[in-house]
XYZ file of C-alpha atoms in Angstrom:
195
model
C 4.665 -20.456 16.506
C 4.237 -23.242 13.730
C 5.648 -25.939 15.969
C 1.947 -27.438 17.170
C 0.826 -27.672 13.746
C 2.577 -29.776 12.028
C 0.621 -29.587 8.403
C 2.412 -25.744 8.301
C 6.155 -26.220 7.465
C 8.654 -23.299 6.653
C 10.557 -23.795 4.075
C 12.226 -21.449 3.614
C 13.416 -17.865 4.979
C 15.021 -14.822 3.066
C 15.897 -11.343 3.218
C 14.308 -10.564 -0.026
C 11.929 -12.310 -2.358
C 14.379 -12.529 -5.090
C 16.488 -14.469 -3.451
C 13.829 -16.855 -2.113
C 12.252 -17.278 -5.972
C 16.323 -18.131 -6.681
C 16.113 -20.879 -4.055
C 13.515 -22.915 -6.192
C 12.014 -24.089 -2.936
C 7.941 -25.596 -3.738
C 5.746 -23.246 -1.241
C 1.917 -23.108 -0.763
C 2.442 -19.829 0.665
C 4.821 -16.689 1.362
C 4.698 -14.832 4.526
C 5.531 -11.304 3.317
C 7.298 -8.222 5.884
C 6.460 -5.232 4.030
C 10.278 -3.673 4.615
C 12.810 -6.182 3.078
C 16.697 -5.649 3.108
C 17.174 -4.424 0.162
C 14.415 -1.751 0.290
C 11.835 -3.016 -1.984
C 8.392 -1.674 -2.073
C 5.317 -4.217 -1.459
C 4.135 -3.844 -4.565
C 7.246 -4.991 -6.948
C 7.262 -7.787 -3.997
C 4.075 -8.695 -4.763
C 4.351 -8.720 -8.341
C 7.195 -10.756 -8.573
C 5.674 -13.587 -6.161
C 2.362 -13.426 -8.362
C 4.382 -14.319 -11.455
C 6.086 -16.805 -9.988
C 2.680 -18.087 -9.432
C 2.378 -17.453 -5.505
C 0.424 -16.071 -2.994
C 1.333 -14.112 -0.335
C 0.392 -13.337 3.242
C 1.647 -10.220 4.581
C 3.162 -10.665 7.852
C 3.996 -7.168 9.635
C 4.215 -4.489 11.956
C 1.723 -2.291 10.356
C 3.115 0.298 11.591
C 3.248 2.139 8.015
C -0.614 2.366 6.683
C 1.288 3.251 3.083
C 2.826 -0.089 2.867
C 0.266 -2.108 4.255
C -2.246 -0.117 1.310
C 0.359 -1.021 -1.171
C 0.356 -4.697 -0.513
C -3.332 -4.767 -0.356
C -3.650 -2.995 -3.310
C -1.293 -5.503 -5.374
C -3.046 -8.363 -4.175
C -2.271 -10.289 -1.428
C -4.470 -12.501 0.746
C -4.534 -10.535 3.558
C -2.751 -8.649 6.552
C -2.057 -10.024 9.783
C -0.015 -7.860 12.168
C 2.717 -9.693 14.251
C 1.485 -8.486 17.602
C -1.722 -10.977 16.814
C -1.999 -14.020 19.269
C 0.109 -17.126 17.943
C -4.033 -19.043 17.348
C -4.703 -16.148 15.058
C -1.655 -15.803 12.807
C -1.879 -19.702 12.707
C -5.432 -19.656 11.091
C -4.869 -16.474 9.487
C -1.294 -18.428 7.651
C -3.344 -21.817 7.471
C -6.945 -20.431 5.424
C -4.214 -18.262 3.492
C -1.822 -21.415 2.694
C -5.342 -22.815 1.146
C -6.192 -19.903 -1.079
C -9.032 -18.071 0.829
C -8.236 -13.945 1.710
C -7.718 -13.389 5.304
C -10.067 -10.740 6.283
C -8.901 -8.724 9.392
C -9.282 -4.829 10.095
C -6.006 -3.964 8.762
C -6.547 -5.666 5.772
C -10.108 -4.021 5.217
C -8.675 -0.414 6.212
C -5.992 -0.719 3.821
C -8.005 -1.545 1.086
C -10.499 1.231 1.742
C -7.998 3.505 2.867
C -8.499 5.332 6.588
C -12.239 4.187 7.318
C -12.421 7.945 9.273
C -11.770 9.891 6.533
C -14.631 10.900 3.923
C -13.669 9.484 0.366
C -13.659 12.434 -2.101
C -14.181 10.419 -5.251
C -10.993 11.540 -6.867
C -11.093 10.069 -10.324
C -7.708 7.999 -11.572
C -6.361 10.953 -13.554
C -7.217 13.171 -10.865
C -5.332 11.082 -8.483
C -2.143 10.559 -10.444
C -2.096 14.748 -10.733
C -2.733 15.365 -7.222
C 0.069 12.496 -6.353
C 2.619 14.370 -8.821
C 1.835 18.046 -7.609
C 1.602 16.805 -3.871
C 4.918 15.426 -4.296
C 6.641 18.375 -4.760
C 6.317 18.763 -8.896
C 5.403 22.398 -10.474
C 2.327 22.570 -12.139
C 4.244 22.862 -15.780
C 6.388 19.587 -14.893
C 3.023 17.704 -14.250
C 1.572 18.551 -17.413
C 4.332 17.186 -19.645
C 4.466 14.027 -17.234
C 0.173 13.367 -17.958
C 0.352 14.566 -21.160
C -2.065 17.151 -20.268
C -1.505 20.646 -20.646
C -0.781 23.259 -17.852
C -4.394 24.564 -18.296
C -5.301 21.361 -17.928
C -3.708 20.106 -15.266
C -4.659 23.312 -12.709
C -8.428 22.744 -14.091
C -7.871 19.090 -12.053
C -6.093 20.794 -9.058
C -9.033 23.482 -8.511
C -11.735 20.211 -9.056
C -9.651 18.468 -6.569
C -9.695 21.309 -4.080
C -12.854 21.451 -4.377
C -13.814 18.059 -3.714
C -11.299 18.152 -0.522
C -13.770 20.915 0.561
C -16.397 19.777 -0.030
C -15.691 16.666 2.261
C -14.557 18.890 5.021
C -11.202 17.813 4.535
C -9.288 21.630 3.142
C -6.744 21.586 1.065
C -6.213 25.054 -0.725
C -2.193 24.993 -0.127
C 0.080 22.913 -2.001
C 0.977 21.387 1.793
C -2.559 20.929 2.269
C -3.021 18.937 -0.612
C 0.041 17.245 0.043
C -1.663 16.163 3.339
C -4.492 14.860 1.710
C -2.358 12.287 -0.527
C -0.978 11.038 2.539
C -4.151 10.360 4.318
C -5.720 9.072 1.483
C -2.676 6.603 0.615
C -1.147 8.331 -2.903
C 2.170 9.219 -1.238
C 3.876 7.751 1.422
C 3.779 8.861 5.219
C 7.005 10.360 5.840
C 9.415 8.467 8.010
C 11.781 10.263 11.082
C 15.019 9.711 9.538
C 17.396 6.680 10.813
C 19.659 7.751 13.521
């Protein structure tokens, strides 16, 4: 794909971003999947490149709208799906190997989360409780996690509900709610097991 353009060079290519940071290779750049070998999530990816003083390009599928919101959440310059023509994964790699954020749709959806859903204006708080309830945690169990206290914590769940309605989007069961988190990016999608 890089062949025609001879001012973009790989330098290198890894399973994992630890072991290309190990390889001391100088890069403008990284080209990012968002599912690495050893099962790493975006954001620790991310992270790590950042403090090694990189930049990175994410370089996928986009099949999962959870990853793709992770690694635009953490930072990167922007998301270009693989399935792109070669002309637009060369500029999009080339304005990204300079510094500037690759706008595309992806990239603007998974910072803003589905565009099709109604935002609910969860607060932070109110999103880290909904993520831990939705997840599967009791009510009790979420309290000493916050630091709030049960009252406390089922005063956020009822405000949350209520927002949820309020947007048209229902969520008065615990699977309901659990819903929500998925379409709004808190938890993961869930994944068909491997066969």
């Amino acid at each position: 794909m890089l062949a025609d353009h001879p001012g973009l060079v790989v330098a290198a290519a890894t399973p994992t971003v630890t072991e290309l940071l190990g390889l001391r290779v100088e890069l403008d750049l990284v080209l990012l999947d968002l599912r690495l070998s050893d099962g790493s999530s975006p954001t620790s990816n991310v992270d790590e490149l950042r403090a090694a003083g990189l930049q990175a390009l994410v370089f996928t599928g986009a099949e999962n709208p959870y990853l793709v919101r992770l690694a635009a959440k953490a930072g990167v310059l922007g998301v270009v799906r693989k399935t792109e023509r070669t002309e637009v994964v060369v500029a999009a790699i080339a304005a990204a190997a300079e510094g500037r954020q690759v706008v595309t749709t992806e990239w603007a959806a998974a910072i803003d989360g589905d565009p099709g859903l109604p935002d609910v204006g969860l607060s932070p708080r109110q999103r880290d409780v909904l993520s831990l309830y939705a997840s599967g945690e009791k009510a009790d169990r979420v309290a000493r996690l916050t630091g709030l206290t049960p009252h406390t914590v089922n005063d956020y769940l009822a405000r949350i509900r209520a927002k949820y309605a309020d947007a048209g989007r229902p969520a008065g069961t615990k699977i309901e709610l659990y819903k929500r988190a998925v379409e709004d990016g808190l938890l993961p999608m869930p994944e068909a097991p491997e066969a």
